[in-house]
Coordinates of C-alpha atoms and ligand atoms in Angstrom, one line a residue:
M246 CA 60.6 122.6 40.8
T247 CA 59.4 126.5 41.5
A248 CA 58.9 127.8 38.2
R249 CA 61.3 130.3 36.7
G250 CA 60.1 133.6 35.7
A251 CA 61.1 137.1 36.3
G252 CA 58.7 138.4 38.8
D253 CA 59.4 135.9 41.8
S254 CA 61.5 138.3 43.3
P255 CA 63.8 137.0 45.8
S256 CA 64.6 135.5 48.6
L257 CA 66.0 134.3 51.9
Q258 CA 65.0 131.1 53.9
F259 CA 67.0 130.0 57.0
L260 CA 67.3 126.8 57.7
G261 CA 69.8 126.1 60.1
A262 CA 71.7 128.1 61.9
A263 CA 68.9 130.5 63.4
G264 CA 68.9 130.8 67.1
T265 CA 72.3 127.7 67.8
V266 CA 74.9 127.9 65.7
T267 CA 74.7 124.4 64.0
G268 CA 73.2 123.2 60.6
S269 CA 74.2 126.4 58.8
K270 CA 71.8 126.3 55.6
F271 CA 70.0 129.4 53.9
L272 CA 67.9 128.7 51.2
V273 CA 68.3 131.7 47.8
R274 CA 65.4 131.6 46.1
S275 CA 66.3 134.5 42.9
G276 CA 64.4 134.3 39.2
G277 CA 62.7 130.5 40.0
R278 CA 66.4 129.4 40.6
Q279 CA 67.3 127.9 44.0
V280 CA 71.2 128.3 45.5
L281 CA 72.0 126.7 48.9
L282 CA 74.1 129.2 50.4
D283 CA 76.2 126.4 53.0
C284 CA 74.9 122.6 53.7
G285 CA 75.3 121.7 57.5
L286 CA 74.5 119.7 59.4
F287 CA 73.1 120.4 62.4
Q288 CA 75.5 119.1 65.7
G289 CA 75.6 118.6 69.9
L290 CA 72.1 118.4 71.3
R291 CA 70.2 115.4 70.2
E292 CA 66.4 117.3 69.2
L293 CA 69.1 119.0 67.3
R294 CA 70.6 116.1 66.2
L295 CA 67.3 114.7 64.2
R296 CA 66.5 117.4 62.3
N297 CA 69.5 116.0 60.1
W298 CA 67.4 113.3 59.3
E299 CA 64.4 116.1 58.2
P300 CA 65.2 118.0 55.2
R301 CA 63.1 120.8 55.0
F302 CA 63.9 121.4 51.3
D303 CA 63.8 118.7 47.9
G304 CA 67.6 118.1 46.8
A305 CA 66.6 117.9 43.4
A306 CA 65.5 121.3 43.6
I307 CA 68.6 122.9 43.8
D308 CA 70.5 125.1 41.5
A309 CA 73.4 124.9 43.2
V310 CA 75.5 124.8 46.8
V311 CA 77.9 127.8 47.7
L312 CA 79.9 127.1 51.3
S313 CA 81.6 129.1 53.1
H314 CA 84.3 127.0 54.4
A315 CA 84.7 122.5 55.2
H316 CA 83.8 122.5 58.9
V317 CA 80.8 119.9 59.1
D318 CA 78.2 122.4 60.4
H319 CA 78.8 124.0 57.5
S320 CA 79.0 121.2 54.8
G321 CA 77.9 118.0 56.1
A322 CA 74.3 117.7 55.1
L323 CA 76.2 117.2 51.7
P324 CA 75.8 113.6 50.9
V325 CA 72.0 114.3 52.4
L326 CA 71.4 117.2 49.7
V327 CA 72.8 114.6 46.7
K328 CA 71.4 111.3 48.5
G329 CA 68.3 113.9 48.1
G330 CA 68.4 114.7 44.3
F331 CA 70.8 117.0 44.3
R332 CA 72.4 117.3 41.0
G333 CA 73.9 120.5 40.5
R334 CA 77.2 122.0 41.9
V335 CA 78.8 123.0 44.5
H336 CA 81.7 126.1 44.6
C337 CA 83.6 126.9 47.1
T338 CA 87.7 127.7 47.6
A339 CA 90.6 125.6 47.1
G340 CA 91.4 125.1 50.4
T341 CA 87.4 124.0 51.3
A342 CA 87.8 121.9 48.2
D343 CA 90.7 119.7 49.7
L344 CA 89.2 119.7 52.9
L345 CA 86.2 118.7 52.1
E346 CA 88.1 115.7 50.7
V347 CA 89.2 114.2 54.7
L348 CA 86.3 115.4 56.4
L349 CA 82.8 114.3 54.5
R350 CA 85.0 110.9 54.0
D351 CA 85.2 111.0 57.8
A352 CA 81.7 112.6 58.6
A353 CA 80.6 109.5 56.4
K354 CA 83.2 106.6 58.3
L355 CA 81.1 108.4 61.4
Q356 CA 78.0 107.9 60.2
E357 CA 78.4 104.0 59.0
E358 CA 79.7 103.3 62.5
E359 CA 77.3 104.5 64.8
A360 CA 74.9 102.5 62.7
R361 CA 76.6 99.9 63.2
A362 CA 77.1 100.2 66.4
A363 CA 73.1 101.4 67.2
N364 CA 72.3 97.6 65.1
R365 CA 75.1 95.4 67.4
Y366 CA 73.8 97.3 71.4
G367 CA 70.1 97.7 69.9
Y368 CA 69.6 100.9 70.6
S369 CA 68.1 102.1 67.8
K370 CA 64.0 102.6 67.3
H371 CA 64.8 102.1 63.6
D372 CA 65.7 98.1 63.1
P373 CA 67.8 98.1 61.1
A374 CA 70.1 101.9 61.9
L375 CA 71.2 103.2 59.2
P376 CA 73.3 105.9 58.6
L377 CA 72.6 109.3 57.8
F378 CA 74.6 108.8 54.8
T379 CA 77.0 106.3 53.3
T380 CA 80.4 107.0 52.1
E381 CA 78.8 106.2 48.8
D382 CA 77.0 109.0 49.0
A383 CA 80.0 111.4 50.4
E384 CA 82.2 110.1 47.3
H385 CA 79.0 111.9 45.2
A386 CA 79.0 115.2 46.8
L387 CA 83.0 115.5 46.4
S388 CA 82.7 114.9 42.6
R389 CA 79.7 118.1 42.4
V390 CA 82.8 120.4 44.2
V391 CA 84.0 122.7 41.2
A392 CA 86.8 125.5 43.6
H393 CA 87.3 129.0 42.8
A394 CA 90.3 131.4 43.7
Y395 CA 90.1 134.2 45.9
E396 CA 88.1 137.6 45.1
K397 CA 87.6 135.6 41.4
P398 CA 83.9 136.2 40.3
F399 CA 82.0 133.8 39.2
A400 CA 78.3 132.6 37.8
V401 CA 76.8 130.2 40.4
V402 CA 73.9 129.8 38.3
P403 CA 72.1 132.3 35.5
G404 CA 71.7 135.4 37.2
V405 CA 73.7 134.3 40.8
T406 CA 77.4 135.4 40.7
A407 CA 79.6 135.0 43.7
V408 CA 82.7 136.0 45.5
L409 CA 84.7 134.1 47.5
R410 CA 86.9 136.8 50.7
R411 CA 89.1 134.8 52.9
A412 CA 87.1 135.0 56.4
G413 CA 90.7 134.2 57.6
H414 CA 88.9 131.5 60.5
I415 CA 90.1 128.3 58.7
L416 CA 92.5 127.2 55.6
G417 CA 89.8 127.9 52.9
A418 CA 87.3 129.7 54.7
A419 CA 85.7 132.6 53.0
T420 CA 82.8 135.3 53.4
V421 CA 80.1 135.2 50.9
E422 CA 79.3 138.0 48.5
L423 CA 76.3 136.5 45.9
R424 CA 75.1 138.7 43.4
L425 CA 71.1 139.0 42.7
T426 CA 72.0 140.7 38.7
D427 CA 68.6 139.3 36.8
V428 CA 66.7 141.0 39.5
S429 CA 66.2 144.7 39.1
P430 CA 68.3 146.9 41.0
P431 CA 70.8 144.0 41.5
A432 CA 70.6 142.8 45.2
T433 CA 73.5 141.5 46.6
L434 CA 73.9 139.1 50.2
V435 CA 76.8 138.8 52.3
F436 CA 77.5 135.7 54.0
S437 CA 80.5 135.8 57.0
G438 CA 81.0 132.2 56.8
D439 CA 82.4 131.9 60.6
L440 CA 84.9 134.9 61.0
G441 CA 88.0 134.6 62.1
R442 CA 90.4 136.9 63.9
W443 CA 92.3 139.6 63.1
D444 CA 96.6 138.3 64.5
R445 CA 96.3 135.2 64.8
P446 CA 99.2 132.8 63.6
I447 CA 99.1 131.1 60.5
M448 CA 95.4 132.1 58.6
R449 CA 95.9 135.5 57.1
D450 CA 93.3 138.1 58.6
P451 CA 89.6 138.3 57.7
E452 CA 89.0 140.4 54.6
L453 CA 86.2 144.0 54.8
V454 CA 83.8 144.1 52.7
A455 CA 82.7 147.1 50.9
G456 CA 79.2 146.9 50.3
A457 CA 75.8 144.8 50.9
D458 CA 72.7 145.3 50.4
V459 CA 71.8 142.5 53.5
V460 CA 74.2 141.2 55.0
L461 CA 73.9 137.5 58.1
V462 CA 76.8 138.0 59.7
E463 CA 77.3 135.3 62.4
S464 CA 77.4 135.6 66.3
T465 CA 79.1 132.3 67.5
Y466 CA 81.2 135.2 70.9
G467 CA 78.9 138.0 69.7
D468 CA 78.0 138.6 73.8
R469 CA 81.7 138.4 74.6
T470 CA 84.9 139.1 73.7
H471 CA 88.3 136.6 74.3
A472 CA 90.7 136.7 76.6
T473 CA 94.1 139.5 75.1
N474 CA 96.6 137.1 75.8
P475 CA 95.7 133.6 75.3
V476 CA 99.5 132.3 74.3
E477 CA 101.1 133.1 77.8
E478 CA 97.4 131.5 79.3
L479 CA 98.5 128.6 77.1
A480 CA 101.6 128.8 78.5
R481 CA 100.7 128.4 82.1
V482 CA 98.3 126.1 81.8
V483 CA 101.6 123.4 80.1
R484 CA 103.6 124.8 82.9
E485 CA 100.7 123.5 85.0
A486 CA 100.4 120.7 83.5
A487 CA 103.8 119.0 83.4
G488 CA 104.3 120.5 86.9
R489 CA 101.7 117.6 88.2
G490 CA 103.1 115.3 86.4
G491 CA 100.4 114.2 84.8
A492 CA 98.3 113.8 81.4
L493 CA 97.6 117.3 79.0
L494 CA 94.5 116.2 77.1
I495 CA 93.7 119.2 74.5
P496 CA 90.1 117.9 73.0
A497 CA 90.6 119.3 69.3
F498 CA 89.2 120.7 66.1
A499 CA 91.0 118.0 63.9
V500 CA 91.0 121.3 61.2
G501 CA 92.4 125.0 62.6
R502 CA 92.8 124.5 66.2
T503 CA 95.3 121.7 66.2
Q504 CA 97.4 123.4 63.5
E505 CA 97.4 126.5 65.8
L506 CA 98.2 124.5 68.8
L507 CA 101.3 122.6 67.7
W508 CA 102.1 125.9 66.6
L509 CA 102.0 127.4 69.4
L510 CA 103.7 124.9 71.5
R511 CA 106.1 125.1 68.7
E512 CA 106.9 129.0 69.6
L513 CA 106.6 128.6 73.3
E514 CA 109.3 125.8 73.5
E515 CA 111.3 127.7 70.4
A516 CA 111.2 131.1 73.6
D517 CA 112.0 128.7 76.2
R518 CA 108.4 129.6 78.4
I519 CA 107.7 125.8 78.2
P520 CA 109.3 122.3 78.9
S521 CA 109.2 120.3 76.3
L522 CA 106.9 117.6 76.6
P523 CA 106.4 114.5 74.6
V524 CA 103.6 115.7 72.1
F525 CA 101.2 113.1 70.5
V526 CA 98.3 114.0 67.8
D527 CA 96.2 111.4 68.3
S528 CA 94.0 111.6 64.9
P529 CA 94.9 110.8 61.6
M530 CA 92.5 113.2 60.2
A531 CA 94.5 115.6 62.2
I532 CA 97.2 114.6 60.7
D533 CA 95.8 114.7 56.5
V534 CA 94.7 117.6 57.4
T535 CA 98.3 119.2 58.4
G536 CA 99.3 118.1 55.3
I537 CA 96.9 120.2 53.9
Y538 CA 97.9 123.0 55.0
G539 CA 101.3 123.2 53.4
R540 CA 99.5 123.1 50.3
H541 CA 97.9 126.4 50.3
P542 CA 99.5 129.4 50.5
E543 CA 97.0 131.4 49.8
D544 CA 95.5 131.6 53.1
L545 CA 98.7 131.6 54.5
D546 CA 100.1 134.2 56.8
A547 CA 103.5 135.3 55.5
A548 CA 105.3 134.1 59.1
F549 CA 104.3 131.0 58.2
K550 CA 105.6 131.0 54.5
G551 CA 108.5 132.4 55.7
R552 CA 109.3 129.3 58.2
L553 CA 108.0 127.0 54.9
G554 CA 110.4 128.4 52.3
R555 CA 113.8 128.5 54.6
G556 CA 112.6 124.7 55.4
G557 CA 111.1 125.1 58.2
A558 CA 108.7 122.9 60.3
P559 CA 106.2 125.2 61.7
L560 CA 104.0 122.5 62.7
R561 CA 106.7 120.5 64.0
C562 CA 107.8 120.8 68.4
R563 CA 110.6 118.8 69.6
D564 CA 109.3 115.8 70.7
L565 CA 105.6 115.0 67.9
T566 CA 104.7 112.4 67.4
L567 CA 102.2 111.6 65.5
V568 CA 99.3 108.5 65.9
R569 CA 97.5 107.1 62.8
D570 CA 96.8 103.7 64.0
A571 CA 94.3 102.8 66.5
A572 CA 96.3 100.8 69.0
A573 CA 99.2 103.0 69.3
S574 CA 96.8 105.6 70.3
K575 CA 95.4 103.0 72.6
A576 CA 99.3 102.3 73.8
L577 CA 99.4 106.1 75.4
N578 CA 96.6 104.9 78.2
A579 CA 99.7 103.5 79.8
R580 CA 102.3 106.3 79.5
T581 CA 103.0 107.9 82.4
G582 CA 104.9 111.5 83.6
P583 CA 103.9 114.4 81.5
L584 CA 102.5 114.9 78.0
I585 CA 100.5 116.6 75.7
V586 CA 98.0 114.2 74.0
I587 CA 96.0 116.2 71.0
A588 CA 92.9 114.3 70.3
G589 CA 89.2 115.3 68.3
S590 CA 86.9 115.2 68.5
G591 CA 86.6 119.3 69.3
M592 CA 83.8 119.0 71.2
A593 CA 84.4 115.9 73.4
T594 CA 81.3 114.3 71.9
G595 CA 83.4 111.1 70.1
G596 CA 86.8 110.9 68.7
R597 CA 90.2 109.4 69.9
I598 CA 90.2 112.2 73.0
L599 CA 87.2 110.3 74.6
H600 CA 89.6 106.9 75.2
H601 CA 91.6 109.5 76.7
L602 CA 89.5 111.1 79.5
K603 CA 87.8 107.9 80.5
M604 CA 91.2 107.3 81.4
R605 CA 92.9 109.8 83.1
L606 CA 89.3 112.2 84.1
P607 CA 89.5 110.3 87.9
D608 CA 92.9 111.0 87.8
T609 CA 94.2 113.8 89.7
R610 CA 96.9 114.3 88.2
T611 CA 95.6 115.0 84.6
T612 CA 94.7 118.7 82.8
V613 CA 91.9 119.1 80.3
L614 CA 92.7 121.6 78.4
L615 CA 89.7 122.9 76.0
P616 CA 91.0 125.5 73.7
G617 CA 87.3 126.3 72.1
F618 CA 83.5 126.8 72.3
Q619 CA 82.1 124.2 73.5
A620 CA 78.5 123.8 72.5
E621 CA 75.3 123.4 75.0
G622 CA 74.7 119.0 75.6
T623 CA 78.5 118.0 74.8
R624 CA 81.0 117.3 77.2
G625 CA 82.8 120.1 76.8
R626 CA 80.4 122.0 78.1
A627 CA 79.7 119.9 81.0
L628 CA 83.6 119.7 81.7
A629 CA 84.4 123.2 81.2
E630 CA 80.9 123.6 83.6
G631 CA 82.9 121.6 86.2
A632 CA 80.6 118.4 85.7
P633 CA 81.6 116.5 89.2
S634 CA 81.4 113.7 86.2
V635 CA 80.6 113.0 82.6
R636 CA 79.1 109.4 80.6
I637 CA 81.8 108.1 78.2
H638 CA 80.9 104.6 77.0
G639 CA 77.6 104.3 78.8
Q640 CA 80.0 104.1 82.2
V641 CA 79.8 107.2 84.3
I642 CA 83.7 108.7 84.9
P643 CA 84.3 111.1 87.8
V644 CA 86.2 114.1 86.8
R645 CA 89.1 115.0 89.3
A646 CA 91.6 116.7 86.4
R647 CA 91.8 120.3 86.8
V648 CA 90.1 121.2 83.6
A649 CA 91.1 124.7 81.9
T650 CA 89.3 126.6 79.2
L651 CA 91.5 129.0 76.9
D652 CA 88.7 131.1 75.1
G653 CA 91.8 133.2 73.7
L654 CA 92.6 130.4 71.0
S655 CA 89.4 130.5 69.6
A656 CA 88.8 130.5 65.3
H657 CA 86.4 132.6 65.6
A658 CA 85.8 136.1 65.7
D659 CA 85.0 138.0 69.2
R660 CA 82.1 140.7 69.6
N661 CA 84.4 143.2 68.6
E662 CA 86.3 141.5 65.6
L663 CA 82.6 141.3 65.1
L664 CA 81.6 144.7 64.7
R665 CA 85.4 145.3 62.9
W666 CA 84.1 143.5 60.2
L667 CA 81.3 144.7 59.8
R668 CA 82.6 148.7 60.1
G669 CA 84.1 147.7 57.1
F670 CA 81.0 147.9 55.2
E671 CA 81.0 151.8 53.5
R672 CA 77.3 152.0 53.8
P673 CA 74.6 150.3 56.0
P674 CA 73.2 147.3 54.6
R675 CA 69.5 147.8 54.3
M676 CA 68.7 144.5 56.4
T677 CA 71.2 142.2 58.5
Y678 CA 70.4 139.5 59.5
V679 CA 72.3 137.5 63.1
V680 CA 72.5 133.6 62.7
H681 CA 75.0 131.0 63.6
G682 CA 75.0 131.8 67.5
E683 CA 72.9 130.7 70.9
P684 CA 70.3 132.8 71.2
H685 CA 71.6 135.1 74.4
A686 CA 74.9 135.7 71.5
A687 CA 72.6 136.7 68.6
R688 CA 70.2 139.2 70.9
S689 CA 73.5 140.6 72.5
L690 CA 75.2 141.1 69.0
A691 CA 72.1 142.5 67.5
D692 CA 71.5 145.0 69.6
A693 CA 75.4 146.6 69.0
V694 CA 74.9 146.7 65.8
R695 CA 71.7 148.7 66.4
A696 CA 73.3 150.6 69.1
Q697 CA 76.8 151.5 68.1
L698 CA 76.3 151.3 63.8
G699 CA 73.0 152.5 63.6
W700 CA 71.7 149.6 61.4
A701 CA 68.2 147.6 60.9
V702 CA 68.9 144.4 62.1
A703 CA 67.5 140.8 63.3
V704 CA 68.1 137.6 64.8
A705 CA 67.4 135.8 62.3
E706 CA 64.1 133.4 63.3
D707 CA 64.2 129.8 61.7
D708 CA 62.3 128.5 58.7
A709 CA 61.5 132.4 58.3
V710 CA 61.6 133.4 54.5
V711 CA 62.6 136.9 54.6
P712 CA 62.6 139.4 50.9
L713 CA 66.7 140.1 49.4
A714 CA 65.4 143.1 46.7
G715 CA 64.4 146.5 48.7
Ligands
ZN1094 ZN1 83.8 126.8 61.3

C-alpha cells in the first residue's frame, strides 16, 4: 500500500487499452489513494487474453473504481479485482449498473464453461483448468456497485470527485471526469470512455466537456470515417439476402448493436424498404438487455421515448421471435427460406452465432452481415477479410456465404466525431493521450489532434506512468 502523503504528485498508469482496443484500465494515484478508471478484460488474440491472468496491480491496494460503461472490455476484470482483495466501491451510471448484472454474470458463466470444457478435452496446460473468475466472484463484484446520475458530481475517495456525462455509445455509457482536489492547483482528468455518435437511433448524443488538464481519448476508429448511409446499406443487404432465399446471419453484441438493429429493421419494414422476414434474436443476454433499455429514459432519445410513450414497441418488428432456449436455438438450423438471425458474440468469437455459422457458412444462399468493428485475431475479422474457411469447434468450415460489413452501424465515434468531441474543450488540455485503438488508428488520431487542434498529444504506451499535475 502506498503511503498517504500530501507530497505525492498525482499520476496515471496505462494498464490496458494502450496499443490495443481491449483491457481498458487506467490507474490514477493521487494523495496516496489509488483509483482505477475502468477494469476491463483483454479480448481477441491469445497473447492478449493471457494478460487477464497477470493483473499488474494489487486489488487490495485499489481504493475505488470508476467505470465508463458496462462492456466487458471495460468492466469484465472487476471479479478478478475483487478476487484479488479489492473492497472498495465501483462507481458508474444507473444504466451501467443494470447492464453489469447481466454482463458480469454471463462473463463468469463463460469462464466456468471454458474451464469445464478444457478439463473435459484436456486442452489446458493447467490441471485442473480453472476459470479466470467464478459466478461467486462476479456476485461479489456486483455487490460493490454504486449507481450515480449523469452530470452530478460525487466523491470517489477523499480528494477525488467524479462527474459522469453521456457518451452516447451504449446504454449507461459515460465520459468520466476526475477532479483531483487535494493537489494544488487541482487537476482534472477527462476520459472519453467509448464515445458514441451524434444523431444515431435510440441513444442521446454524446455530451461535450468544457475543460481538462489531461484527456484520454479512445481511437477505435481513429483512422477511419464511417459510411454515410448505413441504413440504406442495411436495407440493401436485407433485400439481397431475402432475394438469395437463405439466412442472413448477424453476429451482434447483446448490448447496443442488437437493439439498434431491431430499431432499424422495424423502421425499414414500416417504410416498406425491406420485406418482412422472420427475425430471431437468438441470445438470452440480448433479450435481457433489451428489457433494460426501457427502464432508462435518461439515456434514450426523443424518438425512442416518443414511441414508448405512445405504447409502441420500438424494438419489435412484425415477425420477431426471442429465442432463450438452447434447443429452440438449435432448431433454427432446420429452418429454410429467408430469415434473419441476430446472435452473439459480436465478433463471432463464441456464443450461439457459432453454430449458425458452422451450419450455414458453406451454403451459397447465406449472407453474413458484420455490423461493427472486428478486432484482430477474431473469426469476425477473418470473415471480413475474405478468409476462404474458418475454424469452428475444431472443424474447418468453408466459407461460401456472402459476407458484408457495415461499419456505419458502429456504436463508436469515427475520426471526425472523435475530433468533434475534442473540439468541445474550451481550451487545449495540457496533455492528451490516445488510448483504446490498434496502433495505426491511435497514431493517426494523434497526428490529426496535433495538426488540426495544435494540442500536445501522445499515443499511450502500455505500462507507462505519466503525471496528472502540471
Ligand atoms: Zn464499449
